[in-house]
């Protein structure tokens, strides 16, 4: 209920998601696209001052997986998305984009497994833009015994604020939502050391995992 009215939301959603794969030799190429539109229709009788809300999103993703040498595999690609939206819980029109390039190497040698990778992003929303710098990932896995594995890894993360977090101003019952146009990106990392032990009891197979 909002102002003693029960609001019926009406939406129109259009989505077109083409994708294709092409394999040649040791390489697999993957292409994915997206055209997405969502529109929310407002009851003009109950809310004559509100406008319909509309958002358009266009995205393209390319991914390459290839075996370089025995035990060595490369995964790389790029991603691009653009957004244009006009809402009824934030003022004005907003446009944004996100572009990224990434690569990761996986190498297996006898009982060892190694991974090293990186990702770089550029994001923008309205007049705010931010670059991630190089986000790094490292990992190692060692098979101690037939069902015993030790692992260690480190990875960095990044999160760009959304339109809702920066610009939405609304009221739901007694809860008031305020915009925060000065909100900036968040960065962090995750580091882990762990061990996994597999076991079999009769026909029951399972594993125990401990990590810090």
mmCIF file of C-alpha atoms in Angstrom:
data_model
loop_
_atom_site.group_PDB
_atom_site.id
_atom_site.type_symbol
_atom_site.label_atom_id
_atom_site.label_comp_id
_atom_site.label_asym_id
_atom_site.label_seq_id
_atom_site.Cartn_x
_atom_site.Cartn_y
_atom_site.Cartn_z
ATOM 1 C CA UNK A 1 0.000 0.000 0.000
ATOM 2 C CA UNK A 2 1.205 3.507 -0.908
ATOM 3 C CA UNK A 3 -0.921 6.473 0.212
ATOM 4 C CA UNK A 4 -3.826 4.079 0.912
ATOM 5 C CA UNK A 5 -3.693 2.635 -2.622
ATOM 6 C CA UNK A 6 -2.777 -0.896 -3.647
ATOM 7 C CA UNK A 7 -0.510 -0.513 -6.662
ATOM 8 C CA UNK A 8 -0.716 -2.995 -9.501
ATOM 9 C CA UNK A 9 2.560 -3.043 -11.409
ATOM 10 C CA UNK A 10 2.480 -3.664 -15.144
ATOM 11 C CA UNK A 11 5.696 -4.467 -16.979
ATOM 12 C CA UNK A 12 6.736 -5.092 -20.565
ATOM 13 C CA UNK A 13 9.971 -6.996 -21.024
ATOM 14 C CA UNK A 14 11.758 -7.555 -24.337
ATOM 15 C CA UNK A 15 14.867 -9.742 -24.428
ATOM 16 C CA UNK A 16 16.980 -10.943 -27.354
ATOM 17 C CA UNK A 17 20.038 -13.047 -26.482
ATOM 18 C CA UNK A 18 21.951 -14.369 -29.516
ATOM 19 C CA UNK A 19 24.997 -16.571 -29.003
ATOM 20 C CA UNK A 20 27.369 -18.569 -31.174
ATOM 21 C CA UNK A 21 30.368 -20.864 -30.735
ATOM 22 C CA UNK A 22 33.123 -21.621 -33.187
ATOM 23 C CA UNK A 23 35.714 -24.305 -32.594
ATOM 24 C CA UNK A 24 38.905 -24.606 -34.611
ATOM 25 C CA UNK A 25 41.767 -26.850 -33.629
ATOM 26 C CA UNK A 26 42.618 -26.323 -29.974
ATOM 27 C CA UNK A 27 40.578 -23.120 -29.671
ATOM 28 C CA UNK A 28 36.951 -22.477 -28.789
ATOM 29 C CA UNK A 29 35.489 -19.030 -29.549
ATOM 30 C CA UNK A 30 32.246 -17.999 -27.848
ATOM 31 C CA UNK A 31 30.161 -14.931 -28.701
ATOM 32 C CA UNK A 32 27.209 -13.763 -26.610
ATOM 33 C CA UNK A 33 24.999 -10.731 -27.048
ATOM 34 C CA UNK A 34 22.022 -9.201 -25.277
ATOM 35 C CA UNK A 35 19.385 -6.638 -26.132
ATOM 36 C CA UNK A 36 17.139 -6.095 -23.130
ATOM 37 C CA UNK A 37 14.370 -3.588 -22.419
ATOM 38 C CA UNK A 38 12.057 -3.329 -19.439
ATOM 39 C CA UNK A 39 9.251 -0.798 -19.104
ATOM 40 C CA UNK A 40 7.072 -0.205 -16.066
ATOM 41 C CA UNK A 41 3.691 1.389 -16.713
ATOM 42 C CA UNK A 42 2.341 3.759 -14.063
ATOM 43 C CA UNK A 43 -1.346 4.108 -13.203
ATOM 44 C CA UNK A 44 -1.945 7.685 -14.381
ATOM 45 C CA UNK A 45 -5.236 7.912 -12.457
ATOM 46 C CA UNK A 46 -3.680 7.148 -9.089
ATOM 47 C CA UNK A 47 -0.287 8.715 -9.816
ATOM 48 C CA UNK A 48 -0.775 11.511 -12.367
ATOM 49 C CA UNK A 49 2.613 13.102 -11.584
ATOM 50 C CA UNK A 50 4.636 9.916 -12.163
ATOM 51 C CA UNK A 51 6.040 8.851 -15.520
ATOM 52 C CA UNK A 52 6.558 5.402 -16.940
ATOM 53 C CA UNK A 53 9.957 3.879 -16.165
ATOM 54 C CA UNK A 54 12.140 2.519 -18.954
ATOM 55 C CA UNK A 55 15.552 0.862 -19.117
ATOM 56 C CA UNK A 56 17.534 -0.345 -22.131
ATOM 57 C CA UNK A 57 20.610 -2.566 -21.915
ATOM 58 C CA UNK A 58 22.929 -3.726 -24.703
ATOM 59 C CA UNK A 59 25.745 -6.186 -24.031
ATOM 60 C CA UNK A 60 28.397 -8.119 -25.947
ATOM 61 C CA UNK A 61 30.714 -10.806 -24.613
ATOM 62 C CA UNK A 62 33.586 -12.631 -26.318
ATOM 63 C CA UNK A 63 35.412 -15.574 -24.753
ATOM 64 C CA UNK A 64 38.368 -17.609 -25.998
ATOM 65 C CA UNK A 65 39.528 -20.927 -24.582
ATOM 66 C CA UNK A 66 42.603 -22.540 -26.076
ATOM 67 C CA UNK A 67 45.250 -25.119 -25.188
ATOM 68 C CA UNK A 68 48.670 -23.560 -25.709
ATOM 69 C CA UNK A 69 50.840 -26.512 -24.694
ATOM 70 C CA UNK A 70 50.395 -29.795 -22.896
ATOM 71 C CA UNK A 71 48.794 -28.948 -19.555
ATOM 72 C CA UNK A 72 48.642 -25.195 -20.272
ATOM 73 C CA UNK A 73 45.310 -23.552 -21.122
ATOM 74 C CA UNK A 74 44.411 -19.921 -21.768
ATOM 75 C CA UNK A 75 41.030 -18.299 -21.151
ATOM 76 C CA UNK A 76 40.660 -14.697 -22.335
ATOM 77 C CA UNK A 77 38.009 -12.316 -23.530
ATOM 78 C CA UNK A 78 36.281 -8.971 -23.384
ATOM 79 C CA UNK A 79 32.928 -7.624 -22.254
ATOM 80 C CA UNK A 80 31.006 -4.465 -23.072
ATOM 81 C CA UNK A 81 27.613 -3.293 -21.837
ATOM 82 C CA UNK A 82 25.760 0.009 -22.150
ATOM 83 C CA UNK A 83 22.711 1.159 -20.203
ATOM 84 C CA UNK A 84 20.199 3.951 -20.629
ATOM 85 C CA UNK A 85 17.369 4.400 -18.145
ATOM 86 C CA UNK A 86 14.685 6.828 -17.028
ATOM 87 C CA UNK A 87 12.834 6.041 -13.814
ATOM 88 C CA UNK A 88 10.064 7.288 -11.576
ATOM 89 C CA UNK A 89 11.960 6.800 -8.300
ATOM 90 C CA UNK A 90 14.965 8.862 -9.398
ATOM 91 C CA UNK A 91 15.067 12.143 -11.271
ATOM 92 C CA UNK A 92 16.249 12.497 -14.853
ATOM 93 C CA UNK A 93 17.790 10.176 -17.390
ATOM 94 C CA UNK A 94 20.947 8.192 -16.768
ATOM 95 C CA UNK A 95 23.386 6.449 -19.079
ATOM 96 C CA UNK A 96 26.177 4.107 -18.110
ATOM 97 C CA UNK A 97 28.661 1.615 -19.487
ATOM 98 C CA UNK A 98 31.052 -1.116 -18.439
ATOM 99 C CA UNK A 99 33.973 -2.463 -20.465
ATOM 100 C CA UNK A 100 36.390 -5.187 -19.398
ATOM 101 C CA UNK A 101 39.239 -7.309 -20.671
ATOM 102 C CA UNK A 102 40.477 -10.438 -18.905
ATOM 103 C CA UNK A 103 42.881 -13.360 -19.242
ATOM 104 C CA UNK A 104 43.729 -16.433 -17.182
ATOM 105 C CA UNK A 105 46.325 -19.201 -17.505
ATOM 106 C CA UNK A 106 45.742 -22.672 -16.046
ATOM 107 C CA UNK A 107 48.644 -25.106 -15.833
ATOM 108 C CA UNK A 108 48.678 -28.701 -14.604
ATOM 109 C CA UNK A 109 51.863 -30.678 -14.030
ATOM 110 C CA UNK A 110 51.727 -34.082 -12.368
ATOM 111 C CA UNK A 111 50.180 -33.391 -8.911
ATOM 112 C CA UNK A 112 50.369 -29.609 -9.225
ATOM 113 C CA UNK A 113 47.832 -27.147 -10.521
ATOM 114 C CA UNK A 114 48.485 -23.424 -11.002
ATOM 115 C CA UNK A 115 46.296 -20.507 -12.047
ATOM 116 C CA UNK A 116 47.188 -16.866 -12.694
ATOM 117 C CA UNK A 117 44.879 -14.244 -14.150
ATOM 118 C CA UNK A 118 43.951 -10.606 -14.406
ATOM 119 C CA UNK A 119 41.006 -8.385 -15.266
ATOM 120 C CA UNK A 120 40.780 -4.685 -16.061
ATOM 121 C CA UNK A 121 37.503 -2.728 -16.087
ATOM 122 C CA UNK A 122 36.365 0.768 -16.964
ATOM 123 C CA UNK A 123 32.922 1.790 -15.685
ATOM 124 C CA UNK A 124 30.830 4.911 -15.978
ATOM 125 C CA UNK A 125 27.465 6.162 -14.770
ATOM 126 C CA UNK A 126 26.256 9.689 -15.475
ATOM 127 C CA UNK A 127 29.326 11.887 -14.866
ATOM 128 C CA UNK A 128 31.116 9.385 -12.581
ATOM 129 C CA UNK A 129 33.745 7.113 -14.115
ATOM 130 C CA UNK A 130 36.203 4.732 -12.528
ATOM 131 C CA UNK A 131 38.933 2.294 -13.593
ATOM 132 C CA UNK A 132 39.694 -0.824 -11.610
ATOM 133 C CA UNK A 133 43.367 -1.068 -12.399
ATOM 134 C CA UNK A 134 44.536 -4.657 -12.796
ATOM 135 C CA UNK A 135 42.546 -7.071 -10.622
ATOM 136 C CA UNK A 136 44.780 -10.083 -9.982
ATOM 137 C CA UNK A 137 44.153 -13.731 -9.228
ATOM 138 C CA UNK A 138 46.669 -16.405 -8.164
ATOM 139 C CA UNK A 139 46.108 -19.971 -7.088
ATOM 140 C CA UNK A 140 47.925 -23.258 -6.479
ATOM 141 C CA UNK A 141 46.634 -26.773 -5.803
ATOM 142 C CA UNK A 142 48.679 -29.829 -4.776
ATOM 143 C CA UNK A 143 47.459 -33.412 -4.627
ATOM 144 C CA UNK A 144 49.106 -34.867 -1.515
ATOM 145 C CA UNK A 145 47.484 -38.302 -1.855
ATOM 146 C CA UNK A 146 44.824 -39.978 -3.989
ATOM 147 C CA UNK A 147 41.953 -38.125 -2.288
ATOM 148 C CA UNK A 148 43.813 -35.347 -0.431
ATOM 149 C CA UNK A 149 44.313 -31.854 -1.867
ATOM 150 C CA UNK A 150 45.972 -28.735 -0.475
ATOM 151 C CA UNK A 151 45.202 -25.315 -1.991
ATOM 152 C CA UNK A 152 45.996 -21.624 -1.621
ATOM 153 C CA UNK A 153 44.605 -18.716 -3.606
ATOM 154 C CA UNK A 154 44.343 -14.950 -3.706
ATOM 155 C CA UNK A 155 41.889 -12.878 -5.759
ATOM 156 C CA UNK A 156 40.865 -9.228 -5.948
ATOM 157 C CA UNK A 157 37.323 -7.917 -6.391
ATOM 158 C CA UNK A 158 35.625 -4.732 -7.500
ATOM 159 C CA UNK A 159 32.067 -3.422 -7.378
ATOM 160 C CA UNK A 160 30.686 -0.368 -9.173
ATOM 161 C CA UNK A 161 27.597 1.386 -7.668
ATOM 162 C CA UNK A 162 24.253 0.986 -9.433
ATOM 163 C CA UNK A 163 21.700 3.629 -10.454
ATOM 164 C CA UNK A 164 19.479 2.521 -7.581
ATOM 165 C CA UNK A 165 22.204 2.933 -4.965
ATOM 166 C CA UNK A 166 23.235 6.399 -6.148
ATOM 167 C CA UNK A 167 19.993 8.089 -7.238
ATOM 168 C CA UNK A 168 16.829 6.356 -5.971
ATOM 169 C CA UNK A 169 14.603 8.395 -3.662
ATOM 170 C CA UNK A 170 11.476 6.579 -2.511
ATOM 171 C CA UNK A 171 9.253 5.729 0.422
ATOM 172 C CA UNK A 172 7.969 2.272 1.336
ATOM 173 C CA UNK A 173 5.654 2.295 4.355
ATOM 174 C CA UNK A 174 7.727 3.921 7.152
ATOM 175 C CA UNK A 175 11.017 3.297 5.337
ATOM 176 C CA UNK A 176 12.503 6.311 3.546
ATOM 177 C CA UNK A 177 15.148 5.726 0.876
ATOM 178 C CA UNK A 178 17.569 8.573 0.201
ATOM 179 C CA UNK A 179 19.895 8.937 -2.793
ATOM 180 C CA UNK A 180 23.660 8.880 -2.338
ATOM 181 C CA UNK A 181 25.162 10.522 -5.426
ATOM 182 C CA UNK A 182 28.635 10.591 -3.814
ATOM 183 C CA UNK A 183 28.795 6.798 -3.478
ATOM 184 C CA UNK A 184 32.025 5.424 -4.983
ATOM 185 C CA UNK A 185 33.304 2.007 -6.019
ATOM 186 C CA UNK A 186 34.294 -0.737 -3.599
ATOM 187 C CA UNK A 187 37.446 -2.842 -3.820
ATOM 188 C CA UNK A 188 38.656 -5.792 -1.817
ATOM 189 C CA UNK A 189 40.424 -9.137 -1.859
ATOM 190 C CA UNK A 190 39.966 -12.728 -0.764
ATOM 191 C CA UNK A 191 42.801 -15.015 0.365
ATOM 192 C CA UNK A 192 42.445 -18.685 1.290
ATOM 193 C CA UNK A 193 44.428 -21.706 2.450
ATOM 194 C CA UNK A 194 42.513 -24.970 2.522
ATOM 195 C CA UNK A 195 42.595 -28.751 2.505
ATOM 196 C CA UNK A 196 40.082 -31.217 1.066
ATOM 197 C CA UNK A 197 39.915 -34.867 2.033
ATOM 198 C CA UNK A 198 37.807 -37.344 0.109
ATOM 199 C CA UNK A 199 36.549 -40.609 1.583
ATOM 200 C CA UNK A 200 34.464 -43.686 0.788
ATOM 201 C CA UNK A 201 32.372 -45.724 3.220
ATOM 202 C CA UNK A 202 30.789 -48.721 1.474
ATOM 203 C CA UNK A 203 28.841 -47.134 -1.423
ATOM 204 C CA UNK A 204 28.851 -43.668 0.152
ATOM 205 C CA UNK A 205 31.335 -41.160 -1.296
ATOM 206 C CA UNK A 206 31.971 -37.730 0.214
ATOM 207 C CA UNK A 207 34.583 -35.137 1.125
ATOM 208 C CA UNK A 208 35.583 -32.957 4.061
ATOM 209 C CA UNK A 209 36.865 -29.437 3.493
ATOM 210 C CA UNK A 210 38.588 -27.011 5.854
ATOM 211 C CA UNK A 211 39.741 -23.521 4.918
ATOM 212 C CA UNK A 212 41.031 -20.311 6.503
#
